[in-house]
């Protein structure tokens, strides 16, 4: 993080976030993820306070009391039990205090099927941001969300049927699905619909054989988002970055074991969009720099705007592409217009 006052304030609010439920008004609890992203883009302690106060006032639900105990030898029995989030969080938090975060994360991900699509990828993102902030409570919360809301995409692919590249793999599943199977009011409900469709399971190709699948996924997802700024596609961009953070912490063999699950989850997300990925769009021509983009993102109260801008910043630092700055600039400017319109209509 930028400096000690910001880190101290961030940790204070991540600790305080424990009093919030996993779910929020009309969404899941994005507060801790947004706070980590804000701090990473240069937000002041005062701005972190403002965002936390806004979230608590407008979105947060109080966490219900935890009346049961889940032992570290029985946590897997709570797979898919949404009511167990609080108990699982305490179980993982106690385990992390004794064994450290990486051994606990590794043990959990070895025990149950990897389900990165859980909570529309937010459980994965929350876990990754907890890792980045080195905050045991948020790491425990991310793991608890992955287990309690577990959403596996049960599909297998034939290694003999390999996608030529990531875009081709996404396009293959998009074209296999029609509009009728992806009705739903949320990303999660549409993911469930696609996962249950035999056409999707038959259409999933093996991931391309490349040196770094994560790098190719990052390039493909930001390219798709630039061409068509769909809300679901936005989540594939932030989820791919989150997966990079998570997998970098794990032993190489385990990281390789988890990659196919990420590939299948992203394919399912693109199948819900029902839009070919090869739509042409003008090349980006951006007249602002990262300082301006981060300043506008830090001023936003929209958690998805904040997380996308932060993801683009981080990925651009790692593997520069004009699409990252262009996509981040577009979303923060649109958000600024929305804020101005709200002020005018009041």
mmCIF file of C-alpha atoms in Angstrom:
data_model
loop_
_atom_site.group_PDB
_atom_site.id
_atom_site.type_symbol
_atom_site.label_atom_id
_atom_site.label_comp_id
_atom_site.label_asym_id
_atom_site.label_seq_id
_atom_site.Cartn_x
_atom_site.Cartn_y
_atom_site.Cartn_z
ATOM 1 C CA UNK A 1 0.000 0.000 0.000
ATOM 2 C CA UNK A 2 1.018 3.651 -0.399
ATOM 3 C CA UNK A 3 1.976 4.420 3.166
ATOM 4 C CA UNK A 4 1.417 3.306 6.744
ATOM 5 C CA UNK A 5 -1.582 5.560 7.548
ATOM 6 C CA UNK A 6 -3.467 4.150 4.571
ATOM 7 C CA UNK A 7 -2.559 0.579 5.446
ATOM 8 C CA UNK A 8 -3.560 1.080 9.064
ATOM 9 C CA UNK A 9 -6.886 2.603 8.076
ATOM 10 C CA UNK A 10 -7.503 -0.145 5.514
ATOM 11 C CA UNK A 11 -6.853 -2.835 8.121
ATOM 12 C CA UNK A 12 -9.162 -1.057 10.540
ATOM 13 C CA UNK A 13 -12.017 -1.125 8.064
ATOM 14 C CA UNK A 14 -11.336 -4.680 6.935
ATOM 15 C CA UNK A 15 -11.542 -5.679 10.583
ATOM 16 C CA UNK A 16 -14.785 -3.703 10.970
ATOM 17 C CA UNK A 17 -16.215 -5.369 7.876
ATOM 18 C CA UNK A 18 -16.565 -8.575 9.921
ATOM 19 C CA UNK A 19 -19.782 -7.147 11.322
ATOM 20 C CA UNK A 20 -21.321 -7.141 7.828
ATOM 21 C CA UNK A 21 -23.128 -10.117 6.327
ATOM 22 C CA UNK A 22 -21.885 -11.898 3.206
ATOM 23 C CA UNK A 23 -24.821 -10.435 1.297
ATOM 24 C CA UNK A 24 -25.838 -6.778 0.981
ATOM 25 C CA UNK A 25 -28.795 -4.836 -0.361
ATOM 26 C CA UNK A 26 -29.258 -6.097 -3.912
ATOM 27 C CA UNK A 27 -25.757 -7.508 -4.139
ATOM 28 C CA UNK A 28 -22.971 -9.229 -2.230
ATOM 29 C CA UNK A 29 -20.635 -7.463 0.173
ATOM 30 C CA UNK A 30 -18.257 -5.604 -2.131
ATOM 31 C CA UNK A 31 -17.044 -3.257 0.576
ATOM 32 C CA UNK A 32 -13.734 -4.962 1.494
ATOM 33 C CA UNK A 33 -12.792 -5.504 -2.148
ATOM 34 C CA UNK A 34 -13.477 -1.871 -3.024
ATOM 35 C CA UNK A 35 -11.481 -0.668 -0.022
ATOM 36 C CA UNK A 36 -8.417 -2.685 -1.061
ATOM 37 C CA UNK A 37 -8.693 -1.348 -4.605
ATOM 38 C CA UNK A 38 -9.158 2.235 -3.401
ATOM 39 C CA UNK A 39 -6.079 1.997 -1.206
ATOM 40 C CA UNK A 40 -4.108 0.551 -4.118
ATOM 41 C CA UNK A 41 -5.037 3.524 -6.296
ATOM 42 C CA UNK A 42 -3.945 6.108 -3.760
ATOM 43 C CA UNK A 43 -7.055 6.798 -1.693
ATOM 44 C CA UNK A 44 -6.480 8.731 1.515
ATOM 45 C CA UNK A 45 -7.573 7.474 4.941
ATOM 46 C CA UNK A 46 -10.381 10.035 4.785
ATOM 47 C CA UNK A 47 -11.626 8.638 1.476
ATOM 48 C CA UNK A 48 -11.550 5.089 2.852
ATOM 49 C CA UNK A 49 -13.628 6.314 5.781
ATOM 50 C CA UNK A 50 -16.137 7.958 3.425
ATOM 51 C CA UNK A 51 -16.548 4.816 1.354
ATOM 52 C CA UNK A 52 -16.915 2.566 4.393
ATOM 53 C CA UNK A 53 -19.515 4.876 5.911
ATOM 54 C CA UNK A 54 -21.435 5.011 2.622
ATOM 55 C CA UNK A 55 -21.453 1.228 2.338
ATOM 56 C CA UNK A 56 -22.565 0.705 5.911
ATOM 57 C CA UNK A 57 -25.337 3.256 5.519
ATOM 58 C CA UNK A 58 -26.637 2.290 2.059
ATOM 59 C CA UNK A 59 -25.839 -1.378 1.470
ATOM 60 C CA UNK A 60 -24.611 -3.396 4.432
ATOM 61 C CA UNK A 61 -26.604 -5.995 6.340
ATOM 62 C CA UNK A 62 -25.504 -6.884 9.855
ATOM 63 C CA UNK A 63 -23.932 -10.314 10.115
ATOM 64 C CA UNK A 64 -26.181 -12.778 11.932
ATOM 65 C CA UNK A 65 -24.866 -14.281 15.161
ATOM 66 C CA UNK A 66 -22.827 -17.452 14.760
ATOM 67 C CA UNK A 67 -24.496 -20.126 16.820
ATOM 68 C CA UNK A 68 -22.656 -23.180 15.532
ATOM 69 C CA UNK A 69 -19.045 -24.298 15.464
ATOM 70 C CA UNK A 70 -17.439 -25.799 12.370
ATOM 71 C CA UNK A 71 -14.219 -27.682 13.053
ATOM 72 C CA UNK A 72 -11.322 -27.670 10.630
ATOM 73 C CA UNK A 73 -11.870 -31.396 10.099
ATOM 74 C CA UNK A 74 -15.533 -30.992 9.107
ATOM 75 C CA UNK A 75 -15.678 -27.749 7.128
ATOM 76 C CA UNK A 76 -16.135 -29.547 3.791
ATOM 77 C CA UNK A 77 -19.511 -30.841 4.997
ATOM 78 C CA UNK A 78 -20.773 -27.253 4.702
ATOM 79 C CA UNK A 79 -20.177 -27.133 0.949
ATOM 80 C CA UNK A 80 -23.026 -25.123 -0.565
ATOM 81 C CA UNK A 81 -24.577 -24.253 2.804
ATOM 82 C CA UNK A 82 -25.058 -20.483 2.599
ATOM 83 C CA UNK A 83 -26.084 -20.282 6.248
ATOM 84 C CA UNK A 84 -22.653 -21.571 7.306
ATOM 85 C CA UNK A 85 -20.672 -18.553 6.058
ATOM 86 C CA UNK A 86 -20.094 -17.052 9.507
ATOM 87 C CA UNK A 87 -19.113 -20.344 11.121
ATOM 88 C CA UNK A 88 -16.812 -21.195 8.231
ATOM 89 C CA UNK A 89 -15.176 -17.778 8.443
ATOM 90 C CA UNK A 90 -14.368 -18.324 12.130
ATOM 91 C CA UNK A 91 -13.107 -21.839 11.403
ATOM 92 C CA UNK A 92 -10.743 -20.655 8.681
ATOM 93 C CA UNK A 93 -9.648 -17.608 10.688
ATOM 94 C CA UNK A 94 -8.643 -19.787 13.640
ATOM 95 C CA UNK A 95 -6.877 -22.231 11.310
ATOM 96 C CA UNK A 96 -4.966 -19.419 9.569
ATOM 97 C CA UNK A 97 -3.811 -18.043 12.931
ATOM 98 C CA UNK A 98 -2.254 -21.418 13.704
ATOM 99 C CA UNK A 99 -0.985 -22.616 10.305
ATOM 100 C CA UNK A 100 -0.659 -19.507 8.115
ATOM 101 C CA UNK A 101 -2.775 -18.459 5.151
ATOM 102 C CA UNK A 102 -1.093 -20.335 2.292
ATOM 103 C CA UNK A 103 -1.293 -23.809 3.919
ATOM 104 C CA UNK A 104 -4.968 -23.230 4.723
ATOM 105 C CA UNK A 105 -5.821 -21.943 1.238
ATOM 106 C CA UNK A 106 -3.985 -24.884 -0.299
ATOM 107 C CA UNK A 107 -5.696 -27.420 1.945
ATOM 108 C CA UNK A 108 -9.154 -26.021 1.165
ATOM 109 C CA UNK A 109 -8.621 -25.879 -2.592
ATOM 110 C CA UNK A 110 -7.240 -29.428 -2.627
ATOM 111 C CA UNK A 111 -10.254 -30.767 -0.742
ATOM 112 C CA UNK A 112 -13.170 -29.469 -2.829
ATOM 113 C CA UNK A 113 -13.737 -28.793 -6.548
ATOM 114 C CA UNK A 114 -12.446 -25.350 -7.520
ATOM 115 C CA UNK A 115 -15.445 -23.136 -8.237
ATOM 116 C CA UNK A 116 -14.228 -19.681 -9.298
ATOM 117 C CA UNK A 117 -17.679 -18.730 -10.638
ATOM 118 C CA UNK A 118 -19.055 -18.783 -7.081
ATOM 119 C CA UNK A 119 -21.008 -15.602 -6.296
ATOM 120 C CA UNK A 120 -20.438 -14.400 -9.867
ATOM 121 C CA UNK A 121 -16.663 -14.626 -9.251
ATOM 122 C CA UNK A 122 -16.835 -12.368 -6.183
ATOM 123 C CA UNK A 123 -15.725 -15.059 -3.723
ATOM 124 C CA UNK A 124 -12.545 -15.546 -5.754
ATOM 125 C CA UNK A 125 -11.993 -11.793 -5.989
ATOM 126 C CA UNK A 126 -12.562 -11.311 -2.268
ATOM 127 C CA UNK A 127 -10.087 -14.068 -1.446
ATOM 128 C CA UNK A 128 -7.487 -12.571 -3.789
ATOM 129 C CA UNK A 129 -7.879 -9.070 -2.387
ATOM 130 C CA UNK A 130 -7.593 -10.494 1.116
ATOM 131 C CA UNK A 131 -4.310 -12.099 0.062
ATOM 132 C CA UNK A 132 -3.117 -8.820 -1.427
ATOM 133 C CA UNK A 133 -3.964 -6.918 1.768
ATOM 134 C CA UNK A 134 -2.426 -9.726 3.883
ATOM 135 C CA UNK A 135 -5.577 -9.635 6.003
ATOM 136 C CA UNK A 136 -6.426 -12.963 7.681
ATOM 137 C CA UNK A 137 -10.057 -12.020 8.195
ATOM 138 C CA UNK A 138 -10.629 -11.299 4.523
ATOM 139 C CA UNK A 139 -8.741 -14.420 3.448
ATOM 140 C CA UNK A 140 -10.987 -16.417 5.776
ATOM 141 C CA UNK A 141 -14.053 -14.616 4.411
ATOM 142 C CA UNK A 142 -13.076 -15.330 0.818
ATOM 143 C CA UNK A 143 -12.593 -19.016 1.564
ATOM 144 C CA UNK A 144 -15.867 -19.133 3.506
ATOM 145 C CA UNK A 145 -17.688 -17.533 0.589
ATOM 146 C CA UNK A 146 -16.191 -20.045 -1.851
ATOM 147 C CA UNK A 147 -17.393 -22.943 0.300
ATOM 148 C CA UNK A 148 -20.760 -21.706 1.565
ATOM 149 C CA UNK A 149 -21.945 -20.386 -1.831
ATOM 150 C CA UNK A 150 -20.123 -23.044 -3.865
ATOM 151 C CA UNK A 151 -21.033 -22.887 -7.569
ATOM 152 C CA UNK A 152 -19.134 -25.526 -9.540
ATOM 153 C CA UNK A 153 -19.454 -25.629 -13.317
ATOM 154 C CA UNK A 154 -19.549 -29.362 -13.930
ATOM 155 C CA UNK A 155 -18.126 -29.702 -17.423
ATOM 156 C CA UNK A 156 -15.355 -31.836 -18.861
ATOM 157 C CA UNK A 157 -13.398 -31.314 -22.027
ATOM 158 C CA UNK A 158 -11.666 -33.690 -24.382
ATOM 159 C CA UNK A 159 -7.927 -32.956 -24.502
ATOM 160 C CA UNK A 160 -8.023 -33.862 -28.189
ATOM 161 C CA UNK A 161 -10.363 -30.933 -28.870
ATOM 162 C CA UNK A 162 -8.196 -27.937 -28.054
ATOM 163 C CA UNK A 163 -9.065 -24.294 -28.666
ATOM 164 C CA UNK A 164 -6.726 -22.583 -31.123
ATOM 165 C CA UNK A 165 -6.575 -19.624 -28.738
ATOM 166 C CA UNK A 166 -8.590 -18.185 -25.847
ATOM 167 C CA UNK A 167 -10.866 -16.095 -28.078
ATOM 168 C CA UNK A 168 -11.669 -19.131 -30.195
ATOM 169 C CA UNK A 169 -12.518 -21.160 -27.097
ATOM 170 C CA UNK A 170 -14.886 -18.481 -25.810
ATOM 171 C CA UNK A 171 -16.465 -18.034 -29.230
ATOM 172 C CA UNK A 172 -17.086 -21.775 -29.537
ATOM 173 C CA UNK A 173 -19.293 -21.912 -26.436
ATOM 174 C CA UNK A 174 -21.036 -18.619 -27.254
ATOM 175 C CA UNK A 175 -22.175 -19.965 -30.607
ATOM 176 C CA UNK A 176 -23.366 -23.254 -29.086
ATOM 177 C CA UNK A 177 -25.915 -21.569 -26.797
ATOM 178 C CA UNK A 178 -29.098 -19.727 -27.726
ATOM 179 C CA UNK A 179 -30.965 -17.042 -25.808
ATOM 180 C CA UNK A 180 -33.524 -19.359 -24.258
ATOM 181 C CA UNK A 181 -31.231 -20.968 -21.695
ATOM 182 C CA UNK A 182 -29.649 -17.870 -20.195
ATOM 183 C CA UNK A 183 -32.650 -16.087 -18.791
ATOM 184 C CA UNK A 184 -32.146 -14.828 -15.260
ATOM 185 C CA UNK A 185 -31.929 -11.727 -13.131
ATOM 186 C CA UNK A 186 -28.348 -12.224 -12.026
ATOM 187 C CA UNK A 187 -25.001 -13.405 -13.334
ATOM 188 C CA UNK A 188 -25.208 -16.384 -10.985
ATOM 189 C CA UNK A 189 -28.612 -17.520 -12.222
ATOM 190 C CA UNK A 190 -27.456 -17.281 -15.835
ATOM 191 C CA UNK A 191 -24.288 -19.210 -15.017
ATOM 192 C CA UNK A 192 -26.387 -21.954 -13.451
ATOM 193 C CA UNK A 193 -28.592 -22.119 -16.539
ATOM 194 C CA UNK A 194 -25.642 -22.458 -18.895
ATOM 195 C CA UNK A 195 -23.907 -25.006 -16.663
ATOM 196 C CA UNK A 196 -26.974 -27.243 -16.809
ATOM 197 C CA UNK A 197 -27.243 -27.113 -20.605
ATOM 198 C CA UNK A 198 -25.838 -30.123 -22.434
ATOM 199 C CA UNK A 199 -24.855 -27.950 -25.391
ATOM 200 C CA UNK A 200 -22.470 -25.990 -23.223
ATOM 201 C CA UNK A 201 -20.852 -29.111 -21.815
ATOM 202 C CA UNK A 202 -20.393 -30.471 -25.318
ATOM 203 C CA UNK A 203 -19.021 -27.182 -26.638
ATOM 204 C CA UNK A 204 -16.265 -26.624 -24.066
ATOM 205 C CA UNK A 205 -12.894 -27.121 -25.703
ATOM 206 C CA UNK A 206 -9.646 -27.817 -23.901
ATOM 207 C CA UNK A 207 -7.741 -24.595 -23.165
ATOM 208 C CA UNK A 208 -5.083 -23.634 -25.689
ATOM 209 C CA UNK A 209 -1.622 -25.009 -25.095
ATOM 210 C CA UNK A 210 0.347 -21.855 -24.298
ATOM 211 C CA UNK A 211 3.229 -20.869 -22.077
ATOM 212 C CA UNK A 212 1.001 -18.847 -19.748
ATOM 213 C CA UNK A 213 -2.730 -19.407 -19.973
ATOM 214 C CA UNK A 214 -3.359 -16.670 -17.396
ATOM 215 C CA UNK A 215 -1.616 -14.066 -19.553
ATOM 216 C CA UNK A 216 -3.644 -15.093 -22.582
ATOM 217 C CA UNK A 217 -6.861 -15.052 -20.544
ATOM 218 C CA UNK A 218 -6.049 -11.557 -19.324
ATOM 219 C CA UNK A 219 -5.476 -10.307 -22.869
ATOM 220 C CA UNK A 220 -8.619 -11.976 -24.166
ATOM 221 C CA UNK A 221 -10.886 -10.724 -21.385
ATOM 222 C CA UNK A 222 -9.759 -7.101 -21.601
ATOM 223 C CA UNK A 223 -10.041 -7.291 -25.395
ATOM 224 C CA UNK A 224 -13.586 -8.608 -25.123
ATOM 225 C CA UNK A 225 -14.506 -5.959 -22.574
ATOM 226 C CA UNK A 226 -13.094 -3.165 -24.711
ATOM 227 C CA UNK A 227 -15.075 -4.361 -27.714
ATOM 228 C CA UNK A 228 -18.285 -4.729 -25.732
ATOM 229 C CA UNK A 229 -18.463 -3.419 -22.145
ATOM 230 C CA UNK A 230 -20.883 -6.054 -20.887
ATOM 231 C CA UNK A 231 -21.337 -6.329 -17.108
ATOM 232 C CA UNK A 232 -20.624 -10.068 -17.084
ATOM 233 C CA UNK A 233 -17.508 -9.597 -19.209
ATOM 234 C CA UNK A 234 -16.333 -6.980 -16.696
ATOM 235 C CA UNK A 235 -16.375 -9.728 -14.067
ATOM 236 C CA UNK A 236 -14.197 -11.966 -16.239
ATOM 237 C CA UNK A 237 -11.561 -9.223 -16.345
ATOM 238 C CA UNK A 238 -11.507 -8.740 -12.575
ATOM 239 C CA UNK A 239 -11.753 -12.483 -11.928
ATOM 240 C CA UNK A 240 -8.762 -13.272 -14.139
ATOM 241 C CA UNK A 241 -6.664 -10.740 -12.245
ATOM 242 C CA UNK A 242 -7.878 -12.230 -8.962
ATOM 243 C CA UNK A 243 -6.934 -15.713 -10.141
ATOM 244 C CA UNK A 244 -3.436 -14.438 -10.910
ATOM 245 C CA UNK A 245 -3.082 -13.198 -7.306
ATOM 246 C CA UNK A 246 -4.410 -16.445 -5.854
ATOM 247 C CA UNK A 247 -2.478 -18.890 -8.023
ATOM 248 C CA UNK A 248 0.804 -17.032 -7.447
ATOM 249 C CA UNK A 249 0.537 -17.989 -3.762
ATOM 250 C CA UNK A 250 0.122 -21.695 -4.382
ATOM 251 C CA UNK A 251 2.554 -24.496 -5.200
ATOM 252 C CA UNK A 252 3.004 -24.791 -8.968
ATOM 253 C CA UNK A 253 1.399 -28.226 -9.134
ATOM 254 C CA UNK A 254 -1.747 -27.038 -7.364
ATOM 255 C CA UNK A 255 -1.963 -23.894 -9.473
ATOM 256 C CA UNK A 256 -1.800 -25.991 -12.639
ATOM 257 C CA UNK A 257 -4.475 -28.290 -11.244
ATOM 258 C CA UNK A 258 -6.840 -25.343 -10.696
ATOM 259 C CA UNK A 259 -6.430 -23.649 -14.081
ATOM 260 C CA UNK A 260 -8.907 -25.896 -15.951
ATOM 261 C CA UNK A 261 -11.606 -24.924 -13.454
ATOM 262 C CA UNK A 262 -10.938 -21.256 -14.143
ATOM 263 C CA UNK A 263 -11.067 -21.884 -17.891
ATOM 264 C CA UNK A 264 -14.426 -23.664 -17.675
ATOM 265 C CA UNK A 265 -15.908 -20.958 -15.427
ATOM 266 C CA UNK A 266 -14.847 -18.212 -17.826
ATOM 267 C CA UNK A 267 -16.215 -20.159 -20.793
ATOM 268 C CA UNK A 268 -19.541 -20.416 -18.959
ATOM 269 C CA UNK A 269 -19.548 -16.684 -18.313
ATOM 270 C CA UNK A 270 -19.025 -15.947 -21.996
ATOM 271 C CA UNK A 271 -21.742 -18.412 -22.954
ATOM 272 C CA UNK A 272 -24.200 -16.313 -20.926
ATOM 273 C CA UNK A 273 -23.248 -13.191 -22.860
ATOM 274 C CA UNK A 274 -24.242 -14.770 -26.186
ATOM 275 C CA UNK A 275 -22.092 -12.392 -28.158
ATOM 276 C CA UNK A 276 -19.268 -13.466 -30.483
ATOM 277 C CA UNK A 277 -15.944 -12.164 -29.259
ATOM 278 C CA UNK A 278 -14.675 -11.169 -32.709
ATOM 279 C CA UNK A 279 -16.782 -8.017 -33.061
ATOM 280 C CA UNK A 280 -14.661 -5.229 -34.523
ATOM 281 C CA UNK A 281 -14.169 -1.998 -32.576
ATOM 282 C CA UNK A 282 -11.992 1.042 -33.105
ATOM 283 C CA UNK A 283 -8.548 1.028 -31.548
ATOM 284 C CA UNK A 284 -8.343 3.004 -28.304
ATOM 285 C CA UNK A 285 -7.336 6.648 -28.433
ATOM 286 C CA UNK A 286 -6.989 7.873 -24.852
ATOM 287 C CA UNK A 287 -6.320 11.477 -23.881
ATOM 288 C CA UNK A 288 -5.826 10.899 -20.139
ATOM 289 C CA UNK A 289 -3.208 9.109 -18.099
ATOM 290 C CA UNK A 290 -3.333 6.732 -15.167
ATOM 291 C CA UNK A 291 -3.096 9.524 -12.589
ATOM 292 C CA UNK A 292 -6.340 11.051 -13.842
ATOM 293 C CA UNK A 293 -8.063 7.680 -14.149
ATOM 294 C CA UNK A 294 -7.094 6.694 -10.602
ATOM 295 C CA UNK A 295 -8.227 10.068 -9.272
ATOM 296 C CA UNK A 296 -11.674 9.606 -10.857
ATOM 297 C CA UNK A 297 -11.898 5.979 -9.727
ATOM 298 C CA UNK A 298 -11.027 6.902 -6.147
ATOM 299 C CA UNK A 299 -13.840 9.481 -6.178
ATOM 300 C CA UNK A 300 -16.388 6.871 -7.283
ATOM 301 C CA UNK A 301 -18.802 5.061 -4.975
ATOM 302 C CA UNK A 302 -19.429 2.321 -7.549
ATOM 303 C CA UNK A 303 -17.541 -0.761 -6.400
ATOM 304 C CA UNK A 304 -17.437 -2.295 -9.886
ATOM 305 C CA UNK A 305 -15.959 0.889 -11.359
ATOM 306 C CA UNK A 306 -13.364 0.917 -8.600
ATOM 307 C CA UNK A 307 -12.397 -2.739 -9.017
ATOM 308 C CA UNK A 308 -12.217 -2.624 -12.799
ATOM 309 C CA UNK A 309 -10.033 0.492 -12.784
ATOM 310 C CA UNK A 310 -7.741 -1.111 -10.205
ATOM 311 C CA UNK A 311 -7.562 -4.372 -12.117
ATOM 312 C CA UNK A 312 -6.673 -2.535 -15.318
ATOM 313 C CA UNK A 313 -3.986 -0.555 -13.492
ATOM 314 C CA UNK A 314 -2.405 -3.691 -12.035
ATOM 315 C CA UNK A 315 -2.552 -5.701 -15.241
ATOM 316 C CA UNK A 316 -1.179 -2.800 -17.291
ATOM 317 C CA UNK A 317 1.766 -2.531 -14.939
ATOM 318 C CA UNK A 318 2.477 -6.201 -15.480
ATOM 319 C CA UNK A 319 1.831 -6.454 -19.214
ATOM 320 C CA UNK A 320 1.145 -3.019 -20.747
ATOM 321 C CA UNK A 321 -1.696 -2.703 -23.248
ATOM 322 C CA UNK A 322 -3.571 0.429 -24.385
ATOM 323 C CA UNK A 323 -6.800 -1.499 -23.794
ATOM 324 C CA UNK A 324 -6.340 -1.342 -20.028
ATOM 325 C CA UNK A 325 -6.057 2.428 -19.848
ATOM 326 C CA UNK A 326 -8.788 2.889 -22.459
ATOM 327 C CA UNK A 327 -11.222 0.575 -20.672
ATOM 328 C CA UNK A 328 -10.537 2.124 -17.282
ATOM 329 C CA UNK A 329 -10.869 5.649 -18.664
ATOM 330 C CA UNK A 330 -14.178 4.787 -20.326
ATOM 331 C CA UNK A 331 -15.776 3.361 -17.208
ATOM 332 C CA UNK A 332 -14.669 6.130 -14.837
ATOM 333 C CA UNK A 333 -15.891 8.789 -17.269
ATOM 334 C CA UNK A 334 -19.264 7.104 -17.652
ATOM 335 C CA UNK A 335 -19.508 6.889 -13.886
ATOM 336 C CA UNK A 336 -18.672 10.589 -13.565
ATOM 337 C CA UNK A 337 -21.486 11.446 -15.981
ATOM 338 C CA UNK A 338 -23.891 9.324 -13.916
ATOM 339 C CA UNK A 339 -22.839 11.117 -10.746
ATOM 340 C CA UNK A 340 -23.366 14.521 -12.377
ATOM 341 C CA UNK A 341 -26.785 13.496 -13.681
ATOM 342 C CA UNK A 342 -27.833 12.358 -10.209
ATOM 343 C CA UNK A 343 -26.828 15.728 -8.792
ATOM 344 C CA UNK A 344 -28.795 17.579 -11.484
ATOM 345 C CA UNK A 345 -31.968 15.534 -10.939
ATOM 346 C CA UNK A 346 -32.000 16.023 -7.147
#
